[in-house]
Amino acid sequence: MLQLLILIVGLAAIAWVNWYFFMAPKAAVMAKASASGSQEVTITVEGGYSPSVVRAKKGQPLRLIFDRKEKSPCSDEVVISEFGVRRFLKPFEKTVIDVTPTKAGTFEFACGMSMLRGQIEVEG
Amino acid sequence: MQPTTVNIADVTIPVSGLTCASCVGHVREALEEQPGVTAANVNLVTREAKVSFNPGDTSVETLVEAIRSRGYGAELPVVRASLAEEQTAQEKAQAEEYNDLRRKAIASGALGAVAMVLSMPLMSGGDHLTHGGGDPILGPLMNLVEPPMRTAMPWLYSIDPTVLKWVLLTLTVAVMGWAGRQFYTRAWTAFRHRTADMNTLIAVGTGAAFVYSLAATIAPDFFVRHGVPAEVYYEAVAMIIALVLTGNALESRARGKTSEALKKMLLLQPAQARVLRNGAEVDVPAGEVQGGEVVLVRPGERVPVDGIVIEGRSAVDESMLTGEPVPVQKEVGDKVIGGTLNRLGSLRYRATAVGAAGMLSQIVKLMREAQASRAPMQKLADRISAVFVPIVISISIATFVTWLLVAPEAGLVRALSAAVAVLIIACPCAVGLAVPTAVTVAIGRGAQAGVLFKGGEALEKLHGVDTILLDKTGTITQGRPSVTRVAAAAGFSEDTVLATAAAVERLSEHPLAEAVVIAAEERALVSSPAGDFDAVPGLGASAIVEGRRVLIGNQRLMESREIAPTAFLATAEEFAATGATPVFVAIDGLLAGVIAISDPIKPTSAAAIKKLRIKGLRVVMLTGDRKTTALAVARMVGIDEVVAGVLPEGKVAEVKRLQQEGRRVAMVGDGVNDAPALAQADAGLSMASGSDIASEASDVTLMRSDLEAAVSAIDLSNRALRVMKQNLAWAFLYNVIGIPVAAGALYAAFDLLLTPVLASVAMALSSFSVVSNSLRLRR
């Protein structure tokens, strides 16, 4: 009886871990259009990116403001391969990265080691 | 009351939507309403708001919001740090990080060692399963150390175990709360973002061991009553933290070295430049030199910006940018590059490209972009990194449950130890670092040798090639052709042929044209300007000179205009056999003569081609020249496969043809004329021409037009790929083997178990070894 209970609790724990990290929905944030026609979004960097999914429109300049609120080396660089960006993010400061998405699709941004990740969803 | 000083900050905010003077008033009002704003000026013309404010009371963001709330557009001003500043900031952060880790590692290591000694009496006698039993290293070590310790420190063994436990608890809390604190806080922030990383594993692992030990310290009776030994693992918690910090410190230092090449490149830029302003020599910051200004460089000084020499003569060491070991002679009219080292003479030159347009800035930009790129090989690692930690946690839970269910005795203790060992041994960092560190180091190394890879993908592409196509002119040969002989038909003099040809060629951009013009000038031949110029790509050109239709080009051009070159075929063949290109000249439909233009072979070509062949590459020469010329050059450099007489489109077709044969083709050529073929090839290597080093079409830019650079590129790509594969294999195998062993997979068969402490040693070494392996590419 005890053994069965241990088994059930164990399996439940595994299921929860996988649900929590993989399955739970992540909120997407639409980049706000500014007066000059560029789009802008602030991404908080603290053990991850929030929001981790950014939506933007094709063809308009997109300003990503990475607000790094920690000094953990895991997040000290951000890489957006699609746009050839590798930038150092100063701890406790905002780093502005300007890109212009020229095609629709989903592009990844990640830390230097690809552990922390986020996405830019470019709508046509 | 004491007057307090406040720091007032000034900011300029770009504002949009300002259409009239009253808008200016609205925006100013909005700003002045904000607490802490001491002055606000809005300029309708520049569309900017200049605001002075007390940063203690408000922030730029609030000011921007205030403007926006009135219906105007406002943007956060961007402070653009220069590359050098950013690099310095990053280095500073990395150095701080390393020092911090090192300090914590040393202190926690010392405390951990004390904890180890103090816990000895607690382990002796009892069944110290998880402290060393079954562990292939710690187990025997313990048996070795324990008896002499008992003799040396008998007092230790007479201390009440309960007291010892409380002392250990205090020590461990100190280590966890100070040195190990970062693991817990970072794990928590990551958890809140639904992500998990190395910190999560360490935090959960040490946390579980700590909580168990704490319970055993507070309520030992409860454990005993349920038949579980009330053992504590404080020393393990402290040692794991110390060892993981040590690993992180080593990794951090090694990681800092991966971008050393970029740092060195940035340091090449001198801070100051001496320029001539209003007739006087003045020192100005290098960044303020204007295009067109005259710059002075003395012996031993670095050239501050790019330019063209107008006075003086010197040897300039360009090795740091091009990899060319011998200093290059510079005289009037030659180009100098910012960042290179002037050796012997003094130079005066006119600045051409300054700031971001300079060669050095372009190289640095290209390097950074390349280092930002993801190698295709990274994809697999990325996919694993993304799921790694949650899966390891799942395995750890499964390990715990399995041990609980199957262990014959003391199931809980074993279950805990194995589950913690699984968490600790798993090393996601090794997987994450495997490819990017190799790419960063390889691209840096390449740049120092004058080989600029576009990115990780370019490294991979070049690695797989088995065939290399070499353009003849400018690649194998110097690309500076000169007229070596002239033969004239009856009724024409050599000078007439040359002068007439030069008149046409003066209008042409073809590389051979210049040779004709120079030869005519050397003989001081004068001809009236040509008109009605028409270039025939791949064949030649025609124009009207002194009322006569002049045709200049290859045999095919003559034949296409129905001019029989028969009379000169033998002469042409004779020229070609020496490696020269025969150029036919026809005047008013009559063949007037043939000019031999020969392009000297670069001194390094033959040796480089030999090296390529030794690597097992099929080397093919590609040229628009006639076959005899091509074969002569090929013979001299040791190539036996030649495709001659191809037009620019033909080069693309040749690349395609070889690709259809199943070959993986690299093409070496110049970035302008050969662009289509370079783009078609599996890997395109362009020799840098002019100031544009980032040829769109090519994957690799060779900063010196020397085939040895192509050999270096292939070597480097091969070595980089080998390191990437080793790293990936190591990182995967390490985890694939380490995790099951830690879980106890070998226990049934070999009685082999790993303690969490040993697991932490393995983990610390694993990511460090990956980075160190990548650093081998620096040599």
CSV table of C-alpha atoms in Angstrom, one decimal, chain B residues 234-568:
chain,number,residue,atom,x,y,z
B,234,TYR,CA,26.1,18.7,5.9
B,235,GLU,CA,29.6,18.1,4.8
B,236,ALA,CA,28.3,17.0,1.4
B,237,VAL,CA,26.2,20.1,1.0
B,238,ALA,CA,29.1,22.4,1.8
B,239,MET,CA,31.6,20.5,-0.4
B,240,ILE,CA,29.2,20.4,-3.4
B,241,ILE,CA,28.7,24.1,-3.2
B,242,ALA,CA,32.5,24.6,-2.9
B,243,LEU,CA,33.3,22.3,-5.9
B,244,VAL,CA,30.6,23.7,-8.1
B,245,LEU,CA,31.7,27.2,-7.4
B,246,THR,CA,35.3,26.1,-8.2
B,247,GLY,CA,34.1,24.7,-11.5
B,248,ASN,CA,32.1,27.9,-12.3
B,249,ALA,CA,35.2,30.0,-11.5
B,250,LEU,CA,37.4,28.0,-13.8
B,251,GLU,CA,34.7,28.0,-16.5
B,252,SER,CA,34.2,31.8,-16.1
B,253,ARG,CA,37.9,32.5,-16.6
B,254,ALA,CA,38.2,30.2,-19.6
B,255,ARG,CA,35.0,31.7,-21.1
B,256,GLY,CA,36.6,35.2,-20.8
B,257,LYS,CA,39.5,33.9,-22.9
B,258,THR,CA,37.3,32.8,-25.7
B,259,SER,CA,36.8,36.4,-26.9
B,260,GLU,CA,40.4,37.4,-26.4
B,261,ALA,CA,40.9,37.8,-30.2
B,262,LEU,CA,38.1,40.4,-30.4
B,263,LYS,CA,39.6,42.3,-27.4
B,264,LYS,CA,43.0,42.4,-29.1
B,265,MET,CA,41.4,43.6,-32.3
B,266,LEU,CA,39.7,46.4,-30.4
B,267,LEU,CA,43.0,47.4,-28.8
B,268,LEU,CA,44.6,47.9,-32.2
B,269,GLN,CA,42.8,51.1,-32.7
B,270,PRO,CA,45.0,53.9,-31.4
B,271,ALA,CA,43.3,56.5,-29.3
B,272,GLN,CA,45.1,59.5,-30.8
B,273,ALA,CA,45.9,60.7,-34.3
B,274,ARG,CA,48.2,63.5,-35.4
B,275,VAL,CA,46.6,65.5,-38.2
B,276,LEU,CA,47.4,68.6,-40.1
B,277,ARG,CA,45.0,71.4,-39.3
B,278,ASN,CA,45.5,75.0,-40.5
B,279,GLY,CA,49.1,74.1,-41.3
B,280,ALA,CA,49.9,72.9,-37.8
B,281,GLU,CA,50.3,69.4,-36.5
B,282,VAL,CA,47.7,68.7,-33.8
B,283,ASP,CA,46.8,65.6,-31.8
B,284,VAL,CA,43.2,64.7,-31.8
B,285,PRO,CA,41.2,61.7,-30.7
B,286,ALA,CA,41.3,59.1,-33.5
B,287,GLY,CA,37.5,59.1,-33.6
B,288,GLU,CA,37.5,62.8,-34.6
B,289,VAL,CA,39.6,62.5,-37.7
B,290,GLN,CA,37.6,63.6,-40.7
B,291,GLY,CA,37.7,62.0,-44.1
B,292,GLY,CA,40.1,63.9,-46.4
B,293,GLU,CA,42.3,65.2,-43.6
B,294,VAL,CA,46.0,64.7,-43.7
B,295,VAL,CA,47.3,62.3,-41.1
B,296,LEU,CA,50.9,61.9,-39.9
B,297,VAL,CA,52.4,58.7,-38.7
B,298,ARG,CA,55.9,58.4,-37.2
B,299,PRO,CA,58.0,55.2,-37.1
B,300,GLY,CA,56.7,52.8,-34.5
B,301,GLU,CA,53.3,54.3,-34.3
B,302,ARG,CA,50.0,52.7,-35.2
B,303,VAL,CA,48.2,54.0,-38.3
B,304,PRO,CA,45.0,55.6,-36.8
B,305,VAL,CA,42.6,55.5,-39.7
B,306,ASP,CA,42.5,54.2,-43.2
B,307,GLY,CA,43.9,56.3,-46.0
B,308,ILE,CA,46.1,56.8,-49.0
B,309,VAL,CA,49.7,57.7,-48.7
B,310,ILE,CA,50.6,61.2,-50.1
B,311,GLU,CA,54.1,61.5,-48.9
B,312,GLY,CA,56.9,59.3,-47.5
B,313,ARG,CA,57.8,55.7,-47.7
B,314,SER,CA,57.7,53.0,-45.1
B,315,ALA,CA,57.2,49.4,-44.3
B,316,VAL,CA,53.9,48.7,-42.5
B,317,ASP,CA,53.2,45.6,-40.4
B,318,GLU,CA,49.7,44.5,-41.4
B,319,SER,CA,50.0,41.0,-39.9
B,320,MET,CA,47.4,41.7,-37.2
B,321,LEU,CA,44.7,42.3,-39.8
B,322,THR,CA,45.8,40.2,-42.8
B,323,GLY,CA,48.0,37.5,-41.3
B,324,GLU,CA,50.7,38.6,-43.8
B,325,PRO,CA,53.9,38.0,-41.9
B,326,VAL,CA,56.2,40.3,-43.9
B,327,PRO,CA,55.8,44.1,-43.5
B,328,VAL,CA,54.3,45.7,-46.6
B,329,GLN,CA,56.1,48.5,-48.4
B,330,LYS,CA,54.1,51.6,-48.7
B,331,GLU,CA,54.7,54.6,-50.9
B,332,VAL,CA,52.7,57.4,-52.5
B,333,GLY,CA,49.4,56.1,-53.7
B,334,ASP,CA,49.3,53.0,-51.5
B,335,LYS,CA,46.6,52.3,-49.1
B,336,VAL,CA,47.2,52.1,-45.4
B,337,ILE,CA,44.8,50.5,-42.9
B,338,GLY,CA,43.9,51.9,-39.5
B,339,GLY,CA,45.3,49.7,-36.7
B,340,THR,CA,48.4,48.5,-38.6
B,341,LEU,CA,51.9,49.3,-37.3
B,342,ASN,CA,54.2,51.7,-39.1
B,343,ARG,CA,57.7,50.3,-38.9
B,344,LEU,CA,60.5,52.4,-40.3
B,345,GLY,CA,59.6,55.5,-42.2
B,346,SER,CA,57.3,58.5,-41.6
B,347,LEU,CA,54.1,58.7,-43.6
B,348,ARG,CA,51.7,61.4,-44.5
B,349,TYR,CA,48.4,60.2,-45.8
B,350,ARG,CA,45.0,61.4,-46.6
B,351,ALA,CA,42.3,59.8,-44.5
B,352,THR,CA,39.7,58.0,-46.6
B,353,ALA,CA,37.5,55.7,-44.4
B,354,VAL,CA,37.0,56.8,-40.8
B,355,GLY,CA,34.8,55.5,-38.0
B,356,ALA,CA,32.5,52.6,-38.8
B,357,ALA,CA,33.6,52.7,-42.5
B,358,GLY,CA,37.2,51.8,-41.5
B,359,MET,CA,38.6,48.4,-42.3
B,360,LEU,CA,39.2,47.6,-38.6
B,361,SER,CA,35.7,48.6,-37.6
B,362,GLN,CA,34.3,46.4,-40.4
B,363,ILE,CA,36.4,43.5,-39.3
B,364,VAL,CA,35.3,43.8,-35.7
B,365,LYS,CA,31.7,44.1,-36.8
B,366,LEU,CA,32.0,41.1,-39.0
B,367,MET,CA,33.6,39.1,-36.1
B,368,ARG,CA,30.9,40.1,-33.7
B,369,GLU,CA,28.2,39.1,-36.1
B,370,ALA,CA,30.0,35.8,-36.9
B,371,GLN,CA,30.3,35.0,-33.2
B,372,ALA,CA,26.6,35.7,-32.8
B,373,SER,CA,25.7,33.2,-35.4
B,374,ARG,CA,24.6,29.7,-34.5
B,375,ALA,CA,26.4,26.9,-36.2
B,376,PRO,CA,23.9,24.3,-37.6
B,377,MET,CA,25.6,21.7,-35.3
B,378,GLN,CA,24.3,23.8,-32.4
B,379,LYS,CA,20.7,22.8,-33.3
B,380,LEU,CA,20.9,19.4,-31.7
B,381,ALA,CA,22.6,20.9,-28.6
B,382,ASP,CA,20.0,23.5,-28.4
B,383,ARG,CA,17.2,21.0,-28.5
B,384,ILE,CA,18.8,19.1,-25.7
B,385,SER,CA,19.5,22.2,-23.6
B,386,ALA,CA,15.9,23.2,-23.8
B,387,VAL,CA,14.6,20.1,-22.2
B,388,PHE,CA,17.6,19.0,-20.2
B,389,VAL,CA,17.0,20.2,-16.7
B,390,PRO,CA,13.3,19.2,-16.3
B,391,ILE,CA,14.2,15.8,-17.7
B,392,VAL,CA,17.1,15.4,-15.2
B,393,ILE,CA,14.7,16.4,-12.4
B,394,SER,CA,12.3,13.7,-13.6
B,395,ILE,CA,15.1,11.1,-13.7
B,396,SER,CA,16.1,12.2,-10.2
B,397,ILE,CA,12.5,11.7,-8.9
B,398,ALA,CA,12.3,8.3,-10.7
B,399,THR,CA,15.7,7.3,-9.1
B,400,PHE,CA,14.4,8.3,-5.6
B,401,VAL,CA,11.2,6.3,-6.0
B,402,THR,CA,13.0,3.3,-7.5
B,403,TRP,CA,15.5,3.1,-4.6
B,404,LEU,CA,12.7,3.5,-2.1
B,405,LEU,CA,10.8,0.6,-3.7
B,406,VAL,CA,13.6,-1.8,-4.3
B,407,ALA,CA,16.4,-1.1,-1.8
B,408,PRO,CA,16.7,-4.0,0.6
B,409,GLU,CA,17.7,-1.8,3.5
B,410,ALA,CA,18.0,1.8,4.4
B,411,GLY,CA,16.0,2.6,1.3
B,412,LEU,CA,15.4,6.3,2.1
B,413,VAL,CA,19.1,7.1,2.7
B,414,ARG,CA,20.2,5.4,-0.5
B,415,ALA,CA,17.3,6.9,-2.4
B,416,LEU,CA,18.2,10.4,-1.3
B,417,SER,CA,21.9,10.0,-2.0
B,418,ALA,CA,21.3,8.7,-5.5
B,419,ALA,CA,18.6,11.2,-6.4
B,420,VAL,CA,20.9,14.1,-5.2
B,421,ALA,CA,23.9,12.6,-7.1
B,422,VAL,CA,21.8,12.6,-10.3
B,423,LEU,CA,20.9,16.2,-9.9
B,424,ILE,CA,24.5,17.2,-9.2
B,425,ILE,CA,26.3,15.2,-11.8
B,426,ALA,CA,24.1,16.4,-14.7
B,427,CYS,CA,25.8,19.2,-16.5
B,428,PRO,CA,23.7,21.3,-18.9
B,429,CYS,CA,26.5,23.9,-19.2
B,430,ALA,CA,28.8,21.5,-21.0
B,431,VAL,CA,26.1,20.9,-23.6
B,432,GLY,CA,25.4,24.6,-24.0
B,433,LEU,CA,29.0,25.6,-24.2
B,434,ALA,CA,30.2,22.9,-26.6
B,435,VAL,CA,29.6,24.6,-29.9
B,436,PRO,CA,29.4,28.3,-29.1
B,437,THR,CA,32.8,28.5,-27.4
B,438,ALA,CA,34.4,26.6,-30.3
B,439,VAL,CA,32.8,29.0,-32.8
B,440,THR,CA,33.9,32.1,-30.8
B,441,VAL,CA,37.5,31.0,-30.5
B,442,ALA,CA,37.8,29.8,-34.1
B,443,ILE,CA,36.4,33.0,-35.5
B,444,GLY,CA,38.7,35.0,-33.3
B,445,ARG,CA,41.7,32.9,-34.3
B,446,GLY,CA,40.7,33.2,-38.0
B,447,ALA,CA,40.5,37.0,-37.8
B,448,GLN,CA,44.0,37.2,-36.4
B,449,ALA,CA,45.3,35.2,-39.3
B,450,GLY,CA,43.4,37.3,-41.9
B,451,VAL,CA,40.6,34.8,-42.4
B,452,LEU,CA,37.1,36.2,-41.7
B,453,PHE,CA,34.4,33.6,-41.4
B,454,LYS,CA,30.8,34.8,-41.7
B,455,GLY,CA,29.8,32.6,-38.9
B,456,GLY,CA,29.5,29.1,-37.5
B,457,GLU,CA,27.7,27.9,-40.6
B,458,ALA,CA,30.6,29.1,-42.8
B,459,LEU,CA,33.0,27.1,-40.6
B,460,GLU,CA,30.9,24.0,-41.1
B,461,LYS,CA,30.4,24.5,-44.8
B,462,LEU,CA,34.1,24.8,-45.5
B,463,HIS,CA,34.9,21.7,-43.5
B,464,GLY,CA,32.9,19.4,-45.8
B,465,VAL,CA,34.4,20.4,-49.2
B,466,ASP,CA,36.3,18.0,-51.3
B,467,THR,CA,36.8,20.1,-54.4
B,468,ILE,CA,38.3,23.6,-54.6
B,469,LEU,CA,38.0,25.8,-57.6
B,470,LEU,CA,40.6,28.5,-58.0
B,471,ASP,CA,40.1,31.5,-60.2
B,472,LYS,CA,43.3,32.2,-62.1
B,473,THR,CA,43.5,36.0,-62.3
B,474,GLY,CA,44.2,37.6,-59.0
B,475,THR,CA,43.9,34.4,-57.1
B,476,ILE,CA,46.7,32.2,-58.4
B,477,THR,CA,48.3,35.1,-60.2
B,478,GLN,CA,49.0,38.6,-58.8
B,479,GLY,CA,46.1,40.1,-60.8
B,480,ARG,CA,48.5,42.9,-61.9
B,481,PRO,CA,49.1,42.0,-65.5
B,482,SER,CA,51.7,43.7,-67.6
B,483,VAL,CA,52.4,43.7,-71.4
B,484,THR,CA,55.4,41.5,-72.1
B,485,ARG,CA,55.5,41.4,-75.9
B,486,VAL,CA,53.8,43.1,-78.8
B,487,ALA,CA,53.7,41.6,-82.4
B,488,ALA,CA,52.4,43.8,-85.3
B,489,ALA,CA,51.1,42.7,-88.7
B,490,ALA,CA,52.6,44.0,-91.9
B,491,GLY,CA,51.7,47.6,-92.3
B,492,PHE,CA,51.3,48.3,-88.6
B,493,SER,CA,54.0,49.3,-86.1
B,494,GLU,CA,54.2,47.8,-82.6
B,495,ASP,CA,53.7,51.3,-81.3
B,496,THR,CA,50.6,51.9,-83.4
B,497,VAL,CA,49.1,48.7,-82.2
B,498,LEU,CA,49.8,49.5,-78.6
B,499,ALA,CA,48.7,53.1,-78.8
B,500,THR,CA,45.5,52.3,-80.5
B,501,ALA,CA,44.7,49.5,-78.1
B,502,ALA,CA,45.5,51.8,-75.2
B,503,ALA,CA,43.0,54.4,-76.4
B,504,VAL,CA,40.2,51.8,-76.3
B,505,GLU,CA,41.4,50.2,-73.0
B,506,ARG,CA,41.5,53.5,-71.3
B,507,LEU,CA,37.7,53.3,-71.2
B,508,SER,CA,37.6,49.7,-70.1
B,509,GLU,CA,37.4,48.3,-66.6
B,510,HIS,CA,38.9,45.0,-67.5
B,511,PRO,CA,41.9,43.9,-65.4
B,512,LEU,CA,44.0,43.4,-68.6
B,513,ALA,CA,43.1,46.8,-69.9
B,514,GLU,CA,45.2,48.6,-67.4
B,515,ALA,CA,48.3,46.7,-68.4
B,516,VAL,CA,47.9,48.0,-72.0
B,517,VAL,CA,47.4,51.5,-70.9
B,518,ILE,CA,50.4,51.4,-68.6
B,519,ALA,CA,52.6,49.9,-71.3
B,520,ALA,CA,51.6,52.6,-73.7
B,521,GLU,CA,52.4,55.3,-71.2
B,522,GLU,CA,55.7,53.7,-70.5
B,523,ARG,CA,56.6,54.0,-74.1
B,524,ALA,CA,55.3,57.5,-74.0
B,525,LEU,CA,52.8,56.8,-76.8
B,526,VAL,CA,50.0,59.3,-77.4
B,527,SER,CA,46.7,58.6,-79.0
B,528,SER,CA,43.5,60.6,-79.3
B,529,PRO,CA,40.6,59.7,-77.1
B,530,ALA,CA,38.3,56.9,-78.2
B,531,GLY,CA,34.6,57.2,-78.6
B,532,ASP,CA,31.5,54.9,-79.0
B,533,PHE,CA,33.0,52.4,-76.5
B,534,ASP,CA,31.3,49.1,-76.2
B,535,ALA,CA,32.4,46.3,-73.9
B,536,VAL,CA,31.6,42.7,-74.9
B,537,PRO,CA,31.6,40.7,-71.6
B,538,GLY,CA,34.0,37.8,-71.7
B,539,LEU,CA,35.3,38.7,-75.1
B,540,GLY,CA,36.7,42.2,-75.2
B,541,ALA,CA,35.7,45.7,-76.3
B,542,SER,CA,35.3,47.9,-79.3
B,543,ALA,CA,35.5,51.7,-79.9
B,544,ILE,CA,36.2,54.3,-82.5
B,545,VAL,CA,39.7,55.8,-82.5
B,546,GLU,CA,40.6,58.5,-84.9
B,547,GLY,CA,37.6,57.6,-87.0
B,548,ARG,CA,38.6,53.9,-87.2
B,549,ARG,CA,36.7,51.0,-85.7
B,550,VAL,CA,39.0,49.3,-83.3
B,551,LEU,CA,38.3,45.8,-81.9
B,552,ILE,CA,40.4,44.4,-79.0
B,553,GLY,CA,39.9,41.1,-77.4
B,554,ASN,CA,40.4,37.4,-77.6
B,555,GLN,CA,40.3,35.1,-80.5
B,556,ARG,CA,36.7,34.4,-80.1
B,557,LEU,CA,35.8,38.1,-80.4
B,558,MET,CA,37.8,38.2,-83.7
B,559,GLU,CA,36.0,35.2,-85.0
B,560,SER,CA,32.6,36.5,-84.1
B,561,ARG,CA,33.3,39.6,-86.1
B,562,GLU,CA,34.6,37.5,-89.0
B,563,ILE,CA,38.2,38.6,-88.7
B,564,ALA,CA,40.4,35.6,-89.3
B,565,PRO,CA,43.2,35.6,-86.7
B,566,THR,CA,45.0,32.9,-88.8
B,567,ALA,CA,48.1,35.0,-89.4
B,568,PHE,CA,48.7,35.3,-85.7
